[in-house]
Tab-separated table of N, CA and C and ligand atoms in Angstrom:
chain	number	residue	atom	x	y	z
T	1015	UNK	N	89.152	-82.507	75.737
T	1015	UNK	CA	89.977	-82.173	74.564
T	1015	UNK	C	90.222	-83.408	73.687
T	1016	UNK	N	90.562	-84.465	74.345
T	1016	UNK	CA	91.134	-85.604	73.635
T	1016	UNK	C	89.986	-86.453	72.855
T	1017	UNK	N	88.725	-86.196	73.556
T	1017	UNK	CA	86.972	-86.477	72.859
T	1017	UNK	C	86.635	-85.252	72.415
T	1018	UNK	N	87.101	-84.342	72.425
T	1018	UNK	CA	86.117	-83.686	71.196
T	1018	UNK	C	87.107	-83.982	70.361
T	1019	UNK	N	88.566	-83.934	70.109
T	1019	UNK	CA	89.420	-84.701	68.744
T	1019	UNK	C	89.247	-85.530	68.407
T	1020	UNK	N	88.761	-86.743	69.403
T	1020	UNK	CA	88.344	-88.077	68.423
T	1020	UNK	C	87.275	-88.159	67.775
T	1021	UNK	N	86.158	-87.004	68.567
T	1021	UNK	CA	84.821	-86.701	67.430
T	1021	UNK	C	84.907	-86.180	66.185
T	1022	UNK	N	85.692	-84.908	66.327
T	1022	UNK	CA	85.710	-84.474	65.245
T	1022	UNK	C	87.250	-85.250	63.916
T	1023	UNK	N	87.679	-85.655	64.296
T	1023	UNK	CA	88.048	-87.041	63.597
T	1023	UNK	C	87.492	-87.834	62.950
T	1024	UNK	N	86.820	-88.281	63.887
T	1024	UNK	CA	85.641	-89.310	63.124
T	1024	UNK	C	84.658	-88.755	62.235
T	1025	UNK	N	84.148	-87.620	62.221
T	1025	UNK	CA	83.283	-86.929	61.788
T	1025	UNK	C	83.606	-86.768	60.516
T	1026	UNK	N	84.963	-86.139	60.323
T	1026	UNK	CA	85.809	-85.345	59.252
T	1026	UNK	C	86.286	-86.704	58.299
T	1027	UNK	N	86.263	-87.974	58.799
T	1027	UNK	CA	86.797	-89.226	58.141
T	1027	UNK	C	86.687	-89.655	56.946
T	1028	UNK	N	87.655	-89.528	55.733
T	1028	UNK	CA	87.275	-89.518	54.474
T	1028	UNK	C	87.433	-88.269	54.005
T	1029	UNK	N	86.962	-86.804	54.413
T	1029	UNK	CA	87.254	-85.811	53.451
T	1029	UNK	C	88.739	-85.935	53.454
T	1030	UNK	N	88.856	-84.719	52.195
T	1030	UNK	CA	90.689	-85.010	51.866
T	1030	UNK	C	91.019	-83.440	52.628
T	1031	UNK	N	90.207	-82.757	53.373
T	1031	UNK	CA	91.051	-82.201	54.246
T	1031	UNK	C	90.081	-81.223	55.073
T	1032	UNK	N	90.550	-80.944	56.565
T	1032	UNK	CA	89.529	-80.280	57.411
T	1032	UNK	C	90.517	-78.556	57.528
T	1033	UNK	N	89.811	-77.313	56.924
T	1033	UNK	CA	90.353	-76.157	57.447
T	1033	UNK	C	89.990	-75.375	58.644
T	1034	UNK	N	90.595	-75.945	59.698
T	1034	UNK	CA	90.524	-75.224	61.345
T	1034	UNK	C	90.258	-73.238	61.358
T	1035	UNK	N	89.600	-72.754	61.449
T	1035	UNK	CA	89.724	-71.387	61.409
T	1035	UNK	C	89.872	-71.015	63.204
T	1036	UNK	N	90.640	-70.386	63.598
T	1036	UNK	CA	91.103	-70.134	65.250
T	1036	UNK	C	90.512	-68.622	64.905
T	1037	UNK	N	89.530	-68.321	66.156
T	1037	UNK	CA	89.328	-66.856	66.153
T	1037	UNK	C	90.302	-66.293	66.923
T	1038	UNK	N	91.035	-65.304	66.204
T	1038	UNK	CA	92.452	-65.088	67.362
T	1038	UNK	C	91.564	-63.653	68.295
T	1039	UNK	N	91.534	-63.549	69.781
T	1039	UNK	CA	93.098	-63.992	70.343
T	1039	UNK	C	92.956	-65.224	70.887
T	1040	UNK	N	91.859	-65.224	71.449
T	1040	UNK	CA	91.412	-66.489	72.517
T	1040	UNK	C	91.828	-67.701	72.229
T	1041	UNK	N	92.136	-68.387	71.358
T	1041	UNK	CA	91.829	-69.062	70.580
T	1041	UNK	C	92.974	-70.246	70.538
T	1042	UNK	N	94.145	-69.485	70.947
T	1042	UNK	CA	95.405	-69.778	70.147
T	1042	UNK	C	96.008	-71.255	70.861
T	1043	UNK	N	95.704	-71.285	72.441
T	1043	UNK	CA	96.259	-72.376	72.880
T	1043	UNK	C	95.544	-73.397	72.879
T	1044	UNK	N	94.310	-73.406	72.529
T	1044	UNK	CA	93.509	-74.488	72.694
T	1044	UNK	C	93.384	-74.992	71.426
T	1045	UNK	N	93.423	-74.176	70.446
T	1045	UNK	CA	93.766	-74.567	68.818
T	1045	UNK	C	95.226	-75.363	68.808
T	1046	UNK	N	96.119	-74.882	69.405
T	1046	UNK	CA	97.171	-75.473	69.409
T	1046	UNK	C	97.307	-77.138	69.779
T	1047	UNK	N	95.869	-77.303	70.783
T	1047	UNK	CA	95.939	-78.699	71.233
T	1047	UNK	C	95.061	-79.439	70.987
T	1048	UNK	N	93.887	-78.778	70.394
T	1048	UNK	CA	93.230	-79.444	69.352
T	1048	UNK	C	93.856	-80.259	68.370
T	1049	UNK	N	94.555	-78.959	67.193
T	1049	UNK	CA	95.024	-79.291	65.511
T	1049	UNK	C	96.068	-80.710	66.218
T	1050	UNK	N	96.766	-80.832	67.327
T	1050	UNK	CA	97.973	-81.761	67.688
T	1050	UNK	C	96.789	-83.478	67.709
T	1051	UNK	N	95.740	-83.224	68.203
T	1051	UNK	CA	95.204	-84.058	68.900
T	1051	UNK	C	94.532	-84.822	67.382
T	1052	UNK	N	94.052	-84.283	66.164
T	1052	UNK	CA	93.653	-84.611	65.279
T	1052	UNK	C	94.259	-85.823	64.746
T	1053	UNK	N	93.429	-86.822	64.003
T	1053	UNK	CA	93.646	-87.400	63.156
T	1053	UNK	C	93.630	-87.311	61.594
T	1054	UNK	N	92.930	-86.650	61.124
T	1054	UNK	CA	92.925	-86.273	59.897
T	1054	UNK	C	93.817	-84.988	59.266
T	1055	UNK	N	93.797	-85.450	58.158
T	1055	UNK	CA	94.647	-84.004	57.456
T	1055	UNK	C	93.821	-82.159	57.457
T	1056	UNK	N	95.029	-81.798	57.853
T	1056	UNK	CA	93.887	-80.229	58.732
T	1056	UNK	C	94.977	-79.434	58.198
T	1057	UNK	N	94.465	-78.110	57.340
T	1057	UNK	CA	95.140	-77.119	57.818
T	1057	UNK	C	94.884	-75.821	58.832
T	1058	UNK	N	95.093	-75.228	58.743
T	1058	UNK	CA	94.811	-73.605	60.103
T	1058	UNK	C	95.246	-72.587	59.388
T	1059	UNK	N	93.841	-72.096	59.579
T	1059	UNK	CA	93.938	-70.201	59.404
T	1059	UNK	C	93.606	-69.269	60.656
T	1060	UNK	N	93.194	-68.331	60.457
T	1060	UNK	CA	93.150	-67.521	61.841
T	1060	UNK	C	92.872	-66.641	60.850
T	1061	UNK	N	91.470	-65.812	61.677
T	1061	UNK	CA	90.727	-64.868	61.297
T	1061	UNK	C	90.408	-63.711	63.117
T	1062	UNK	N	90.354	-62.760	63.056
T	1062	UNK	CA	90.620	-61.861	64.405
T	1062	UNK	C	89.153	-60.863	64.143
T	1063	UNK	N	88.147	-61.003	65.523
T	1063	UNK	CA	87.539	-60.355	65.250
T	1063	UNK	C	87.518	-59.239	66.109
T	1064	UNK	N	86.478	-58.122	66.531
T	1064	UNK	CA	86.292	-57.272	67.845
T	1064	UNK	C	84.951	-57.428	68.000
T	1065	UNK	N	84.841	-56.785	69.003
T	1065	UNK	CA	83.514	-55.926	69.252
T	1065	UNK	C	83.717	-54.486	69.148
T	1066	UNK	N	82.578	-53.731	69.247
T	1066	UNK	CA	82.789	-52.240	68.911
T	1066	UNK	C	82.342	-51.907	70.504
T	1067	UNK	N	83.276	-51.467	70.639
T	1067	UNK	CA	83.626	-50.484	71.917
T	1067	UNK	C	83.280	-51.063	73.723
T	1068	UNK	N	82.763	-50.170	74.087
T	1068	UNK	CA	82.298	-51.231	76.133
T	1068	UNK	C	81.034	-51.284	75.738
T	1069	UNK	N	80.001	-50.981	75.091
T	1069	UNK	CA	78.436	-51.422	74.383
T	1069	UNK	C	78.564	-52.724	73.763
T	1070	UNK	N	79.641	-53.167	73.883
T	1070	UNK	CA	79.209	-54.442	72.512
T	1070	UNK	C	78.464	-55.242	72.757
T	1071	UNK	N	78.644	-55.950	74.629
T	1071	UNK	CA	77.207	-57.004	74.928
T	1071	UNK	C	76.161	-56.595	74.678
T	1072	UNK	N	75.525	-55.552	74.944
T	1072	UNK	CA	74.158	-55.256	74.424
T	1072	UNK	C	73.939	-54.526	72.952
T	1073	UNK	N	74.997	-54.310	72.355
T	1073	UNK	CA	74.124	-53.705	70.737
T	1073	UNK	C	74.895	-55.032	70.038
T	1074	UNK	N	75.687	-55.607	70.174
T	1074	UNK	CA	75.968	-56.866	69.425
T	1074	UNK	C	76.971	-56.485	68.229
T	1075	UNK	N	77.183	-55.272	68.174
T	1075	UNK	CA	78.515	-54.730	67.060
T	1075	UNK	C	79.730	-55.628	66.387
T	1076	UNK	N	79.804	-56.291	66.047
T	1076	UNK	CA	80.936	-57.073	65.853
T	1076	UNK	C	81.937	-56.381	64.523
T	1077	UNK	N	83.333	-56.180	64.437
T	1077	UNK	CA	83.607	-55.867	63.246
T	1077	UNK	C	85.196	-56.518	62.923
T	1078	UNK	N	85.562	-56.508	61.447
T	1078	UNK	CA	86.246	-57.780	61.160
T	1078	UNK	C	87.683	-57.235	61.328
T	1079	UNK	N	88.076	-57.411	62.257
T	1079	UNK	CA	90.049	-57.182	61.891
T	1079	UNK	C	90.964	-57.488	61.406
T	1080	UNK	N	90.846	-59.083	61.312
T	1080	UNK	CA	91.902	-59.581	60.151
T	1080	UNK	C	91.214	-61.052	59.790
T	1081	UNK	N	91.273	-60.373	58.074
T	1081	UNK	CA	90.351	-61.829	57.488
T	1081	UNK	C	91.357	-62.490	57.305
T	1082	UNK	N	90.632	-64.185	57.077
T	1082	UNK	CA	91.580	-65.495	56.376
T	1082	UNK	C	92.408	-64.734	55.368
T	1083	UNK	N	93.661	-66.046	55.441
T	1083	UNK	CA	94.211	-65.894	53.857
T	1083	UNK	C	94.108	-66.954	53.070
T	1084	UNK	N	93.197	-68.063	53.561
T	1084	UNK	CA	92.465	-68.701	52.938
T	1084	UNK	C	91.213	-68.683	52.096
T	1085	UNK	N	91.155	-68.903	50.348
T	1085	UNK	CA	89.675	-68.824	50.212
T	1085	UNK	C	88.933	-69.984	50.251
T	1086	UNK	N	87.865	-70.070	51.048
T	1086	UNK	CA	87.072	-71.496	51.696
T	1086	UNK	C	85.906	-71.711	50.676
T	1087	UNK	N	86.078	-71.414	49.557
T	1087	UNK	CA	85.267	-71.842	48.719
T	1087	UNK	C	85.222	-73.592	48.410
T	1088	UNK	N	84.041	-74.047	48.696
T	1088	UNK	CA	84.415	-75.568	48.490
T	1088	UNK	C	84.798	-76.535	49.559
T	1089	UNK	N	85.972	-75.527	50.696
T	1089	UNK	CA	86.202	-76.619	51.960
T	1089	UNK	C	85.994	-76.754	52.561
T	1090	UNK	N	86.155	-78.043	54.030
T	1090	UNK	CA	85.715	-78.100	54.639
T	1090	UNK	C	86.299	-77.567	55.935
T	1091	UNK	N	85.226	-76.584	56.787
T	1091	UNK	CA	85.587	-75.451	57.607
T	1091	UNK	C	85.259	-75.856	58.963
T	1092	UNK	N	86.369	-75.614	59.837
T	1092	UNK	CA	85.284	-75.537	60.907
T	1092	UNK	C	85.658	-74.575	62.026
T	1093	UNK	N	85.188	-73.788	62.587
T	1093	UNK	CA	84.856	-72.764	63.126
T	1093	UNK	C	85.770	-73.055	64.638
T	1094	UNK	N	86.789	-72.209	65.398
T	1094	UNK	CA	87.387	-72.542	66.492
T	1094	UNK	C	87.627	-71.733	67.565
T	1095	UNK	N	86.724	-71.611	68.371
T	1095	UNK	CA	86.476	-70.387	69.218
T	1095	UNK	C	86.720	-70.906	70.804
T	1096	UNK	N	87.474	-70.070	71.126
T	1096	UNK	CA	87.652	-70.039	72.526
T	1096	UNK	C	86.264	-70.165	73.979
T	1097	UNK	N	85.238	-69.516	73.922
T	1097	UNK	CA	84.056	-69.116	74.361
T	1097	UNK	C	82.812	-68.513	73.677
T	1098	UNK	N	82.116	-69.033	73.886
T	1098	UNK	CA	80.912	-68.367	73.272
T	1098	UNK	C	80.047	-67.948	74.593
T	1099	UNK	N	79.573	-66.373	74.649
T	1099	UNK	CA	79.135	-65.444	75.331
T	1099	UNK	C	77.750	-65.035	74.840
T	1100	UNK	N	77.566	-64.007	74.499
T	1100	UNK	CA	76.250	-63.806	73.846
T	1100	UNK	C	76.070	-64.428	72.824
T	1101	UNK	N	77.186	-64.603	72.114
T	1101	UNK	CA	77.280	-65.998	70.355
T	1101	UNK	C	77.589	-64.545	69.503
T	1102	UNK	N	77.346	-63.813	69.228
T	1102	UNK	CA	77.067	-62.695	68.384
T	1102	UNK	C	78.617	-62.170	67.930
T	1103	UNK	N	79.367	-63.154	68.317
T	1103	UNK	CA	81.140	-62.928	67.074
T	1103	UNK	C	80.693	-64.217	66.783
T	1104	UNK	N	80.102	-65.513	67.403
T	1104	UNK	CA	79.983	-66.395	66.146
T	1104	UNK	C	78.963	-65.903	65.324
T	1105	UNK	N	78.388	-65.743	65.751
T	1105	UNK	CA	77.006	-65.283	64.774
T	1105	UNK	C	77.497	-64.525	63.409
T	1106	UNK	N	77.959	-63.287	63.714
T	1106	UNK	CA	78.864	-62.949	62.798
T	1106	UNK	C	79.763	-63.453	61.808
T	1107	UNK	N	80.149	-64.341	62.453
T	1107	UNK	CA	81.646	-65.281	61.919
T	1107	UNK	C	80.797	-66.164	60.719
T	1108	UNK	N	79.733	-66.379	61.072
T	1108	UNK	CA	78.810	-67.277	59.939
T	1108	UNK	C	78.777	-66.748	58.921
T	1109	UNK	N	77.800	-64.826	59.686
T	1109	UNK	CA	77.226	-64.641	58.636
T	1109	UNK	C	78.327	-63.882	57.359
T	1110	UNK	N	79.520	-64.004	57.513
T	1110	UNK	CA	80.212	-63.741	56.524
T	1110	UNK	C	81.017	-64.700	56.004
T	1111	UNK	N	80.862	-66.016	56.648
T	1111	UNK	CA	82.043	-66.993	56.285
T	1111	UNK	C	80.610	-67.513	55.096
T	1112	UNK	N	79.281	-68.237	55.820
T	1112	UNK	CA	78.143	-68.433	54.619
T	1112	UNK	C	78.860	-68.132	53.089
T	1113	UNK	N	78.552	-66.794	52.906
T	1113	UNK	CA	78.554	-66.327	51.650
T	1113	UNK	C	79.501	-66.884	50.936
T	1114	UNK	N	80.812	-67.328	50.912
T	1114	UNK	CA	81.998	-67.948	50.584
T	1114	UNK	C	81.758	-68.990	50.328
T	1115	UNK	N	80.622	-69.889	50.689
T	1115	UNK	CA	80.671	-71.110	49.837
T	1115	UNK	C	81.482	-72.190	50.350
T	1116	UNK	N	81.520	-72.161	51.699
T	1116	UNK	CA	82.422	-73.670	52.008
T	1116	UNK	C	81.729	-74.723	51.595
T	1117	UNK	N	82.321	-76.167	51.432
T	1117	UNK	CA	81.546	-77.305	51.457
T	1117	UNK	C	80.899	-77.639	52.387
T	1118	UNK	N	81.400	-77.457	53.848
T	1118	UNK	CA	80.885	-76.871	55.202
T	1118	UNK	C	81.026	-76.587	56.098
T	1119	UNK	N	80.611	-75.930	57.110
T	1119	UNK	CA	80.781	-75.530	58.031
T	1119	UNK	C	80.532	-75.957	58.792
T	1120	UNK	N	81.129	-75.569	60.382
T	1120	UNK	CA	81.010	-76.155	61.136
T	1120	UNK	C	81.404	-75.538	62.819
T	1121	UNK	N	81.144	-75.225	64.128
T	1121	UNK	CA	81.700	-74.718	64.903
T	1121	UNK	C	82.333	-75.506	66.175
T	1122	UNK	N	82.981	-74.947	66.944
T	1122	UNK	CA	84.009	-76.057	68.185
T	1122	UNK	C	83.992	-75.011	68.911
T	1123	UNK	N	83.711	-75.314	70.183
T	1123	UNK	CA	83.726	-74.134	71.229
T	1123	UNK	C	84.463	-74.685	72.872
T	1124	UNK	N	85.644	-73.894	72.941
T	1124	UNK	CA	85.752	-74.915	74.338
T	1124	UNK	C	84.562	-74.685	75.732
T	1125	UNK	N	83.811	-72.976	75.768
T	1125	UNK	CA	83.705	-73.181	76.700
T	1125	UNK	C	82.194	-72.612	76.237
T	1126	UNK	N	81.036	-72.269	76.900
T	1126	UNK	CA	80.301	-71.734	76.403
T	1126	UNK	C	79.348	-70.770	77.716
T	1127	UNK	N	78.998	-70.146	77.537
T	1127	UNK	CA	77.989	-69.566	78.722
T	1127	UNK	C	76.332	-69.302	78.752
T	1128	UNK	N	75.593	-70.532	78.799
T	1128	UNK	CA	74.252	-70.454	78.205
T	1128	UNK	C	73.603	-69.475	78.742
T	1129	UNK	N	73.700	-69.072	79.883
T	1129	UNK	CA	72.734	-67.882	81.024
T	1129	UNK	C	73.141	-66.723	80.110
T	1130	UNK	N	74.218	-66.141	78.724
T	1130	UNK	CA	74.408	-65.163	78.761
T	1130	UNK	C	74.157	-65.375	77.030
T	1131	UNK	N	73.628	-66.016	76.247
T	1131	UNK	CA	73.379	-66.307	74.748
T	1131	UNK	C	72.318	-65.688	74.596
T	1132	UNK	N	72.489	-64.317	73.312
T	1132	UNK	CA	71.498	-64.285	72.980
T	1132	UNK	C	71.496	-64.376	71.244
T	1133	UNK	N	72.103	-64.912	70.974
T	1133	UNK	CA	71.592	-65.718	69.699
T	1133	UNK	C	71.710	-66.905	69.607
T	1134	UNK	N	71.140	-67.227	68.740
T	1134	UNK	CA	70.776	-69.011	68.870
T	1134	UNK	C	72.104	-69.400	67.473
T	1135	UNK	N	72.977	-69.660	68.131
T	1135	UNK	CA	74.287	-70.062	67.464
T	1135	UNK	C	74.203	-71.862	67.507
T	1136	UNK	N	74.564	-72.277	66.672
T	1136	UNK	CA	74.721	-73.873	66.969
T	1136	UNK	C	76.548	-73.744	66.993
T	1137	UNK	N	76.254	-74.610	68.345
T	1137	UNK	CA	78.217	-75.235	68.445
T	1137	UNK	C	77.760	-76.952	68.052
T	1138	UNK	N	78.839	-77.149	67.423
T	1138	UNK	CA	78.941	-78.502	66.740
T	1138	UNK	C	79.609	-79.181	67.954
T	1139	UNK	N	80.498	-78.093	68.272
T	1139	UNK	CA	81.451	-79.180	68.979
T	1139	UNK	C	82.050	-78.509	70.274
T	1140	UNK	N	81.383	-78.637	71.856
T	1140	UNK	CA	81.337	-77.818	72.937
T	1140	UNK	C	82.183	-78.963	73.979
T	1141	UNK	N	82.940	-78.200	74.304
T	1141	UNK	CA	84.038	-78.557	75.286
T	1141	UNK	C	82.718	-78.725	76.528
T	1142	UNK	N	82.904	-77.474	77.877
T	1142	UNK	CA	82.303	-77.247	78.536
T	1142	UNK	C	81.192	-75.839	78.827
T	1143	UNK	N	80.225	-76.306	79.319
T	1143	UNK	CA	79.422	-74.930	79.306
T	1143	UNK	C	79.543	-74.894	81.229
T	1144	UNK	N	79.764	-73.335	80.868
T	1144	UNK	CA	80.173	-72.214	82.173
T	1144	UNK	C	79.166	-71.638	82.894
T	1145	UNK	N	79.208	-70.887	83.934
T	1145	UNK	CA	78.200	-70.100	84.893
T	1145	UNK	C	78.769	-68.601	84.140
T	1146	UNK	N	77.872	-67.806	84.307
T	1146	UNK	CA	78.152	-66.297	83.812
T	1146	UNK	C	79.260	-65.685	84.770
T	1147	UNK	N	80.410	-65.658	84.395
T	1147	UNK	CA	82.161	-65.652	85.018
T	1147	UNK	C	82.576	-65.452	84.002
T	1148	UNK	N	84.121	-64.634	84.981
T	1148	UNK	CA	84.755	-63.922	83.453
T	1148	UNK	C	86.032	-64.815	83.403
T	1149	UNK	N	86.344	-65.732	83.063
T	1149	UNK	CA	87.575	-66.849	83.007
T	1149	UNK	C	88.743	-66.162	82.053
T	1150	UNK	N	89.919	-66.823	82.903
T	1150	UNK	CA	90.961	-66.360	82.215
T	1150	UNK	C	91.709	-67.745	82.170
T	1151	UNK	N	92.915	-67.447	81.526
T	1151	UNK	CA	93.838	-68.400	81.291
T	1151	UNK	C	93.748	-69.301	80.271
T	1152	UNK	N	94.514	-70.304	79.728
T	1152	UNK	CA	94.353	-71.217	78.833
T	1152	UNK	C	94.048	-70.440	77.493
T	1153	UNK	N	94.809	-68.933	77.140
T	1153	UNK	CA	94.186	-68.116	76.086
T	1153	UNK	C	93.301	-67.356	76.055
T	1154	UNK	N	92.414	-67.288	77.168
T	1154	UNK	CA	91.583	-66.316	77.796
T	1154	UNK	C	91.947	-65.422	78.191
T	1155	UNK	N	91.873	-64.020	78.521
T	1155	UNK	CA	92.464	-62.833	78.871
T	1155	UNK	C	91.638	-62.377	79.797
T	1156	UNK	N	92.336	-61.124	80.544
T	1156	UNK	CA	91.149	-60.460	81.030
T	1156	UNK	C	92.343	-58.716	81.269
T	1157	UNK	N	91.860	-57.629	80.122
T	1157	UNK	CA	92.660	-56.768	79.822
T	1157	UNK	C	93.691	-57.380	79.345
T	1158	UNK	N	93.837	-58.230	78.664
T	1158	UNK	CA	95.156	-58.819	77.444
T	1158	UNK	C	96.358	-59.893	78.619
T	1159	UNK	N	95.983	-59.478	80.017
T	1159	UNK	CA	96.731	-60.127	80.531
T	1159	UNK	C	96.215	-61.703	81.101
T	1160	UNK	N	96.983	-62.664	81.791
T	1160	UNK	CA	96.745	-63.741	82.287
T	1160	UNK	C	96.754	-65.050	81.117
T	1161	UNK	N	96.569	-64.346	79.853
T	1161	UNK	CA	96.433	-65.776	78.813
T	1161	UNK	C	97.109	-66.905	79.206
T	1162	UNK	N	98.559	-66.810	79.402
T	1162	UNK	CA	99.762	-68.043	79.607
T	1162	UNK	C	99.093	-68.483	80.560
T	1163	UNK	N	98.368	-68.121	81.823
T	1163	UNK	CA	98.423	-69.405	82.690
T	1163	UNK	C	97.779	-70.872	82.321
T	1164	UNK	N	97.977	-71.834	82.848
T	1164	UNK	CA	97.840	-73.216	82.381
T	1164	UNK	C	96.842	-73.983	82.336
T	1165	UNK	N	96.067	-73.080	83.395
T	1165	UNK	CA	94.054	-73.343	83.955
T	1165	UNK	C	93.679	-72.693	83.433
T	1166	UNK	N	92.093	-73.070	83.626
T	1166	UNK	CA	91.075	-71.813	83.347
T	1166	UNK	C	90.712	-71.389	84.998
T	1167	UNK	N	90.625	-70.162	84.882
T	1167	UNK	CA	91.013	-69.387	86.396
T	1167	UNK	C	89.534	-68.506	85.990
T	1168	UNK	N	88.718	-68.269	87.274
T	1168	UNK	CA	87.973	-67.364	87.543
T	1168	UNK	C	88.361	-65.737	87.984
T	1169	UNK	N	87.773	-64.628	87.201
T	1169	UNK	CA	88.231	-63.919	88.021
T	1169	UNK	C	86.851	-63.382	88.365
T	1170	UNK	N	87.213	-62.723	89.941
T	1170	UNK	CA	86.535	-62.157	90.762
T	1170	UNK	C	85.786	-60.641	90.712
T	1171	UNK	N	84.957	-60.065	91.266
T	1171	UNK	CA	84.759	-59.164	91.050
T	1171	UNK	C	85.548	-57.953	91.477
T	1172	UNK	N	86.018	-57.367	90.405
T	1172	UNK	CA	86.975	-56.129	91.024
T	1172	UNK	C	87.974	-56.459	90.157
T	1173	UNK	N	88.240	-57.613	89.710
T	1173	UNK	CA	89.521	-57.964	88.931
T	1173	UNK	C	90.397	-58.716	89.444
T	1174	UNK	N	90.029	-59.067	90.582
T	1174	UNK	CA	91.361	-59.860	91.739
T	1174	UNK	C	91.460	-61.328	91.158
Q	911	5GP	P1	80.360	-63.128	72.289
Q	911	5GP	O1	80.370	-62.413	70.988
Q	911	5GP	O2	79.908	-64.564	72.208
Q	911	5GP	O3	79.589	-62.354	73.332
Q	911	5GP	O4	81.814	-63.079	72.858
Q	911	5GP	C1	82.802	-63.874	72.434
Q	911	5GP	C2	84.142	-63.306	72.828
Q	911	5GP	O5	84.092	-62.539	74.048
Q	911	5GP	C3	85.096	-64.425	73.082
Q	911	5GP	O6	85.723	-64.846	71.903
Q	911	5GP	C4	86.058	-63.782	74.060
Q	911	5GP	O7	87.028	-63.043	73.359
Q	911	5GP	C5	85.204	-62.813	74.836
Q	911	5GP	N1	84.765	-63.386	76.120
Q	911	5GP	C6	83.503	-63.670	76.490
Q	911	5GP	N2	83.457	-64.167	77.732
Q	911	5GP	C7	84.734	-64.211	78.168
Q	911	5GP	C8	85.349	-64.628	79.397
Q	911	5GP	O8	84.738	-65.081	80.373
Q	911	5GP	N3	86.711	-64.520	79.441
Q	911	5GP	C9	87.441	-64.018	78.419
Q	911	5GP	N4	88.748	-63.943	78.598
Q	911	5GP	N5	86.899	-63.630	77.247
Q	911	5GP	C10	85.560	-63.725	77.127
């Protein structure tokens, strides 16, 4: 956490400002200790996406629930996602943030799962990459529950 903030610090050094986008829900505590950890001037939006229905890993459905209330025309963006899985909500997340015209873009991922990608997403900025596991905690869910705990926790098969 404390190196990917000093990267993307350094990176961001000189623009007159970096806009954090948090994909909510996942998103929220690790954004929280990111934006703290920054050096540069940042603001935060939050954009919420889904998937469409228990098909979504394999047809890739993504659809938008609550856009920015930021318009990113011009700034500089960068993308703040909890996990990347198949990539296909980032994938998404591009292909509609693109059109808007940031100055640029950019993505941060804390955790990632390469055995389970099937689009070729670039993360700018990757915490750790995972074994195909369904992790909870640290803002991770599993059925909306477990987010608060303080780890990232495996869960088991069956749900235990
Ligand atoms: P993707 O579109 O990359 O397949 O999925 C991304 C989203 O799926 C993440 O933002 C997250 O909401 C959810 N997700 C994928 N894997 C996990 C996991 O292991 N644990 C939790 N809690 N959510 C996950």
């Amino acid at each position: 956490m404390t190196e990917l903030a000093r990267r993307i610090s350094a990176d961001y050094a000189g623009v007159d400002e970096l806009l954090l986008v948090g994909v909510l829900r996942g998103c929220y505590i690790f954004l929280a200790d990111l934006s703290r950890r920054l050096t540069i001037p940042r603001r935060i939006d939050f954009i919420s996406l889904a998937s469409y229905g228990q098909t979504a890993t394999s047809t890739g459905a993504v659809r938008l629930i609550m856009d920015l209330r930021t318009d990113i025309a011009g700034k500089h963006v960068l993308i703040v996602e909890d996990i990347v899985d198949t990539g296909f909500t980032l994938d998404y997340l591009m292909s509609i943030l693109v059109p808007r015209r940031p100055a640029s873009l950019k993505t941060c991922a804390l955790l990632r799962k390469p055995d389970r990608l099937r689009k070729d997403v670039k993360i700018d900025y990757l915490g750790f990459d995972i074994p195909d596991v369904w992790v909870v905690g640290y803002g991770l869910d599993y059925r909306d529950m477990y987010r608060a705990l303080p780890c990232i926790a495996v869960v088991k098969a069956g749900g235990g």
